[in-house]
Coordinates of C-alpha atoms and ligand atoms in Angstrom, one line a residue:
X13 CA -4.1 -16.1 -9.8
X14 CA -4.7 -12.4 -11.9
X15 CA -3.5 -9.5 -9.9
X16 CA -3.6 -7.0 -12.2
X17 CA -3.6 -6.1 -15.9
X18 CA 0.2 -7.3 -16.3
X19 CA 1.0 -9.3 -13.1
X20 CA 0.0 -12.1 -11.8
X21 CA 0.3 -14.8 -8.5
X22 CA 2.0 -17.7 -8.8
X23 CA 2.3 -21.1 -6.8
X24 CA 5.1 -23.2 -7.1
X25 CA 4.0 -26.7 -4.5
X26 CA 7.7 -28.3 -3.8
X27 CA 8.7 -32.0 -4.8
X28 CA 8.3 -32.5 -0.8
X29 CA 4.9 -31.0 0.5
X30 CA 6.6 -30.7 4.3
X31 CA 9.3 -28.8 2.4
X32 CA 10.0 -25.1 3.8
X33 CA 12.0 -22.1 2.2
X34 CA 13.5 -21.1 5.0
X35 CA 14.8 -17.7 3.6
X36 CA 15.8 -15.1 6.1
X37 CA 15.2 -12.1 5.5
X38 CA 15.6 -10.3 2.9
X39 CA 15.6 -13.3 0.0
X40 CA 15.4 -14.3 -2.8
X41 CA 15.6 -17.4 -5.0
X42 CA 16.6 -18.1 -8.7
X43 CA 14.0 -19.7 -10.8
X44 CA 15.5 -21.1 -14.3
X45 CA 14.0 -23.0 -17.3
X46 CA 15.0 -23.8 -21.0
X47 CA 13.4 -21.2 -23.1
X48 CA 13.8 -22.4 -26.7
X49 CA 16.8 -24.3 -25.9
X50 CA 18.4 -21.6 -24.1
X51 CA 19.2 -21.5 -19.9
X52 CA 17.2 -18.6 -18.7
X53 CA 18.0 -17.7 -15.2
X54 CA 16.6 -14.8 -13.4
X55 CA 16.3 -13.5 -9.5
X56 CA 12.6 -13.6 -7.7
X57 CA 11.6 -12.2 -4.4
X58 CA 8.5 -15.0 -2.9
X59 CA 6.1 -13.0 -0.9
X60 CA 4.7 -15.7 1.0
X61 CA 6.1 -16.0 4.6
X62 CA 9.5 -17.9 4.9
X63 CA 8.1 -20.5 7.1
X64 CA 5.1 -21.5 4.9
X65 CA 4.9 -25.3 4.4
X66 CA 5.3 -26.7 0.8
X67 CA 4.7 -23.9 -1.3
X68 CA 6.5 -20.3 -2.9
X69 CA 4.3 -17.6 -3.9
X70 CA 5.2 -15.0 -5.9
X71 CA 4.0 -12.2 -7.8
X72 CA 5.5 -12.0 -11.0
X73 CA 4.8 -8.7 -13.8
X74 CA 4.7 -9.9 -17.2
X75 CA 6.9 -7.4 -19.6
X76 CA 6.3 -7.6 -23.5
X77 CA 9.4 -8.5 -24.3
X78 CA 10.3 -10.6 -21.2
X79 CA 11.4 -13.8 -21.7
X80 CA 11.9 -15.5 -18.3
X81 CA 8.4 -13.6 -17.1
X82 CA 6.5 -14.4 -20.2
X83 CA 7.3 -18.0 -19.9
X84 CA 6.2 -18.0 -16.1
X85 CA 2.9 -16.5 -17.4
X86 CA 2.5 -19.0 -20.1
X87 CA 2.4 -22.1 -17.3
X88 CA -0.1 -24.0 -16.5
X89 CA -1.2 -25.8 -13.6
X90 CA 1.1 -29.2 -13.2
X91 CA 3.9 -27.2 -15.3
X92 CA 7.2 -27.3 -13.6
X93 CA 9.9 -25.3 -13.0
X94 CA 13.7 -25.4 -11.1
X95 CA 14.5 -23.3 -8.3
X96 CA 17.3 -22.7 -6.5
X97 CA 17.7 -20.9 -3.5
X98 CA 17.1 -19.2 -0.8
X99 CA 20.1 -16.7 -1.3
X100 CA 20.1 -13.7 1.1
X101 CA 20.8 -10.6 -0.3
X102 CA 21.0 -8.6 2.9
X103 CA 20.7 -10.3 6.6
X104 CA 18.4 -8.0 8.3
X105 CA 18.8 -7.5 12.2
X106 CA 15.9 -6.5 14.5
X107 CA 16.9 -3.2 16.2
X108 CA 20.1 -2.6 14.3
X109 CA 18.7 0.6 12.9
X110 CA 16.3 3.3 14.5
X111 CA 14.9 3.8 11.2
X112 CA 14.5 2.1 7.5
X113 CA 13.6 3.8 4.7
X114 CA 12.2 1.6 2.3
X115 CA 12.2 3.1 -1.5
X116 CA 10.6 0.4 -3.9
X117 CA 9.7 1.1 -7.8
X118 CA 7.0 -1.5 -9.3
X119 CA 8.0 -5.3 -8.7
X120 CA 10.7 -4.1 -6.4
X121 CA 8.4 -3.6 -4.1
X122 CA 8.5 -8.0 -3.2
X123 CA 11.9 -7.3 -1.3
X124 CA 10.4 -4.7 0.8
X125 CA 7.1 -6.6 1.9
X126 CA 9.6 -9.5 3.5
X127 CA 11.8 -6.9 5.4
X128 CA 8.5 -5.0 6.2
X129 CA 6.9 -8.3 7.7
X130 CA 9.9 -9.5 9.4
X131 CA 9.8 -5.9 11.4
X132 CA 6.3 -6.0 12.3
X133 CA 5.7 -9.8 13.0
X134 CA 8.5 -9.1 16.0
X135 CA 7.1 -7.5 18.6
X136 CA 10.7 -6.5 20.0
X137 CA 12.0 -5.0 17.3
X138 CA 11.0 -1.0 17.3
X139 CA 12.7 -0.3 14.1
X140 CA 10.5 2.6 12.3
X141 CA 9.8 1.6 8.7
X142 CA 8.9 4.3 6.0
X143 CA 8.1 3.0 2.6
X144 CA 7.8 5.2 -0.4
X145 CA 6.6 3.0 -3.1
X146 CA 6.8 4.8 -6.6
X147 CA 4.4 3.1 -10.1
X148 CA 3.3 4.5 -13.4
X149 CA -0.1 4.4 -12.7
X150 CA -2.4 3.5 -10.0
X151 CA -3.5 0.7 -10.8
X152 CA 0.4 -0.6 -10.9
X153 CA 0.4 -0.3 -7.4
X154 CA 1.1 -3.9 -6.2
X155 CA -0.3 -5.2 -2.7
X156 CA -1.9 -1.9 -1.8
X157 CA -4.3 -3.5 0.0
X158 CA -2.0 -5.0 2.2
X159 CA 0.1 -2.1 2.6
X160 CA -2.4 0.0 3.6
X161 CA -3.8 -2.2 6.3
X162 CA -0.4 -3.3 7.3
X163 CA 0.3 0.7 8.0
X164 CA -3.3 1.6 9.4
X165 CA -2.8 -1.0 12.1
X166 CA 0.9 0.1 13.1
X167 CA 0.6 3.6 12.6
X168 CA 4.0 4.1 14.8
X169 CA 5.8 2.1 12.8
X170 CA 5.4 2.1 9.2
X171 CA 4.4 5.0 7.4
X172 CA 3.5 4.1 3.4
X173 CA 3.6 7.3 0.7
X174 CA 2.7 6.5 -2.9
X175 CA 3.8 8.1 -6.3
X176 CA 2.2 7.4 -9.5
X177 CA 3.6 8.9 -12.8
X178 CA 0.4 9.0 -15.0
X179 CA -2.9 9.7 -13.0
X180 CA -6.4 10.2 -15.0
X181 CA -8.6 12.3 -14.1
X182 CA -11.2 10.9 -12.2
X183 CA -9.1 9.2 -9.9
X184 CA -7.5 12.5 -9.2
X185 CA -9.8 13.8 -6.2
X186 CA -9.7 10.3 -4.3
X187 CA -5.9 9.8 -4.5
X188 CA -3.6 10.7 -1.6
X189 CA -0.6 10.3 -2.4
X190 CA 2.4 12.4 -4.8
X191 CA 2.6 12.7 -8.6
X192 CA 5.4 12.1 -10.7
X193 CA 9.0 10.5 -10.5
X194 CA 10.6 10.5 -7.3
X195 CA 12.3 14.1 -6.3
X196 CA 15.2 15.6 -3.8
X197 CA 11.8 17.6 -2.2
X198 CA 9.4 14.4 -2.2
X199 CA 12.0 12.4 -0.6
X200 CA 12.8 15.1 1.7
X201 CA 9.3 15.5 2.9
X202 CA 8.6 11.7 3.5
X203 CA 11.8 9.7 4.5
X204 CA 13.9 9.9 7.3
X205 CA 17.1 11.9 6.4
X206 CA 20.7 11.5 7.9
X207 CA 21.6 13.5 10.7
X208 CA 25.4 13.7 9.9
X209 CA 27.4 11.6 7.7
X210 CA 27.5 8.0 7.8
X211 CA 24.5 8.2 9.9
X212 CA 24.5 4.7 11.6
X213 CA 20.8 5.3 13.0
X214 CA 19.8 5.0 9.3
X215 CA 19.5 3.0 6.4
X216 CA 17.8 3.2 3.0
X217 CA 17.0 -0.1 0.5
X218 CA 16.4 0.7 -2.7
X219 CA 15.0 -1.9 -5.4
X220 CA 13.2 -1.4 -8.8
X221 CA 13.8 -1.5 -12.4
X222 CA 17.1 -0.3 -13.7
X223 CA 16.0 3.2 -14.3
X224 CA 14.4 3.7 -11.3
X225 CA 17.7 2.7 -9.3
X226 CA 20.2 5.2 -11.5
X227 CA 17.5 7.7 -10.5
X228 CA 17.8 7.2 -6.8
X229 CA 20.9 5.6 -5.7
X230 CA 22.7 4.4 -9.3
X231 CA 22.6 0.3 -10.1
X232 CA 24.6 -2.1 -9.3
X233 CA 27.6 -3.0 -10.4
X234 CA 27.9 -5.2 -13.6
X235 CA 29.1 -8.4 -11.3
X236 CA 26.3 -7.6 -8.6
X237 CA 28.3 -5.6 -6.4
X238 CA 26.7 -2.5 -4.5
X239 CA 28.8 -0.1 -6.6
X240 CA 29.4 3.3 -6.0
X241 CA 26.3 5.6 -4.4
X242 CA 24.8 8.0 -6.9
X243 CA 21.7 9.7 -7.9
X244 CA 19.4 11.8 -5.2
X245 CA 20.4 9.8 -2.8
X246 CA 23.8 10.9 -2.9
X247 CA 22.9 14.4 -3.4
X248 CA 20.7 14.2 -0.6
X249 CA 23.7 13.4 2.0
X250 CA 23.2 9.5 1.9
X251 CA 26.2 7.7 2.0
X252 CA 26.8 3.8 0.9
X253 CA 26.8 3.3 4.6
X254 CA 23.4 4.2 4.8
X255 CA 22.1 2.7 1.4
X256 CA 21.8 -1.0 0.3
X257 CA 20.7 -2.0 -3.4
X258 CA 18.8 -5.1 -4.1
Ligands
FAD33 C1 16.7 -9.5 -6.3 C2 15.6 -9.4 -7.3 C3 14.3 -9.8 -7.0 C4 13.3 -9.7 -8.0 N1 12.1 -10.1 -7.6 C5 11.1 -10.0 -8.6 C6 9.7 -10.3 -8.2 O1 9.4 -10.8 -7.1 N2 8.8 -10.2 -9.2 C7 9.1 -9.8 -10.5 O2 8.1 -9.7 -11.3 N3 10.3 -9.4 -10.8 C8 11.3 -9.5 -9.9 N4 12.6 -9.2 -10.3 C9 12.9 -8.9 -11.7 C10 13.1 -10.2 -12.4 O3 14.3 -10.8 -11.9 C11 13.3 -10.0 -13.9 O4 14.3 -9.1 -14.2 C12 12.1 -9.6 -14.6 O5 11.0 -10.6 -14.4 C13 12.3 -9.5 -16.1 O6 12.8 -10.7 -16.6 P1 12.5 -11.2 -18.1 O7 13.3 -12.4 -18.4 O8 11.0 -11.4 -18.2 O9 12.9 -10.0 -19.0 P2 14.3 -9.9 -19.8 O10 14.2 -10.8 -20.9 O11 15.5 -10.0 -18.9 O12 14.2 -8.4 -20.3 C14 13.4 -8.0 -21.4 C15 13.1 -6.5 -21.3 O13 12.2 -6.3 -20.1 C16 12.7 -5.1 -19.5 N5 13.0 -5.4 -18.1 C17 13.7 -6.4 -17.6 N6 13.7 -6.4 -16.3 C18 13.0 -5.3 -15.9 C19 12.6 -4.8 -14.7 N7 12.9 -5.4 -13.5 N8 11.8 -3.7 -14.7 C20 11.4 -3.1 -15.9 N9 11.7 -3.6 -17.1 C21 12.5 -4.7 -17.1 C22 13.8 -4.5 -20.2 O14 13.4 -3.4 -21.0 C23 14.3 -5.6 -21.1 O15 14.7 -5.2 -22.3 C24 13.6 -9.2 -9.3 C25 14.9 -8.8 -9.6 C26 15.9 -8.9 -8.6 C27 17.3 -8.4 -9.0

């Protein structure tokens, strides 16, 4: 299904229709094909709910020279694909933290959506989400919609803020969020910040492309490790207690 002008939704029915993915939260899977006779593996984030019978969703941005994303845009209906998974990348706990802070640039935006609907689907956990969710433009902006109605019907517990890098003019008066690439002040003014080091009340996920994370927290490490904590993050107060990388 089109989402937008680059990414689209795809439906992936499993061998067995009663099948489940089962992923806690936060997961992902691995989806690999032959491109050309080469193994091309590569991590994806489904955004359909981990209990959903038969079928992974996901939203998947097409880049020009991708070759994993290109090929999933080039299937068609009754193509196949493997998957293996679901592997977590972190085991979220209701109630651990007071407060999440949730930064997300373009696709990495399918990580959040699972930890934010894990929060809000549990009625006991009082965890306070803030997402700032950064894009080029505006019409980047992935699952806005659902965003926005996910945050206008728990205002006291997640708070959305937008950045867009390119805005044209005529969008300029209607748009409410920030301009330009994330800052020390813009995350100052929107995210919670730590009260004193190590702050265990606190913790900050970061995913997006691989500029967006040496911007705001530094990337992983070349083995997938968390790595050292850089970027504003760092220079905000954050420490890699408080921080986890997807
Ligand atoms: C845990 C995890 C979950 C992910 N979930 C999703 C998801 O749900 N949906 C989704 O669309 N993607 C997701 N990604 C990104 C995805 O794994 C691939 O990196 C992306 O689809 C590009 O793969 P490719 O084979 O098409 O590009 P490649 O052939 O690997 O790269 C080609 C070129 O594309 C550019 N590029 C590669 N990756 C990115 C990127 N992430 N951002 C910007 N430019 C890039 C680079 O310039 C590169 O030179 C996730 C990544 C991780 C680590």
């Amino acid at each position: 299904k089109k989402y937008n002008h680059n990414t689209n939704v795809f439906t992936f029915a499993f061998d067995d229709p009663k099948a489940k993915f089962n992923g806690k939260t936060a997961s992902c899977v691995m989806l690999r094909t032959d491109v050309n006779g080469k193994d091309v593996v590569r991590p994806y984030t489904p955004i359909s709910r981990p209990n959903t019978i038969g079928q992974l969703e996901f939203l998947i941005k097409e880049y020009p020279q991708g070759v994993m994303s290109k090929h999933v845009h080039a299937m068609k209906k009754g193509d196949r694909i493997e998957i293996k998974g679901p592997m977590q990348k972190y085991p979220y706990e209701a109630n651990k933290f007071e407060k999440l802070a949730l930064i997300a640039g373009g696709t990495g935006i399918s990580p959040m959506i699972q930890v934010i609907e894990e929060v809000i689907s549990n009625p006991d956990d009082k965890t306070k989400v803030t997402l700032l969710f950064a894009n080029t433009t505006i019409s980047d902006i992935l699952l806005k919609e659902d965003l926005d109605k996910l945050a206008a019907k728990h205002p006291d517990r997640l708070k959305v803020y937008y950045t867009v890098d390119k805005i044209e003019d005529k969008e300029t008066k209607s748009w409410k969020g920030d301009f330009g690439y994330v800052t020390p002040d813009m995350l100052k003014k929107v995210l919670p910040m730590p009260s004193k080091k190590d702050d265990e009340s606190l913790l900050v996920m970061v995913c997006g492309p691989p500029g967006f994370m040496k911007l705001i927290s530094g990337d992983k490490t070349k083995d997938y490790k968390q790595g050292d904590l850089s970027g504003l993050l760092k220079g905000l107060g954050f420490t890699e207690k408080n921080v986890f990388k997807f």
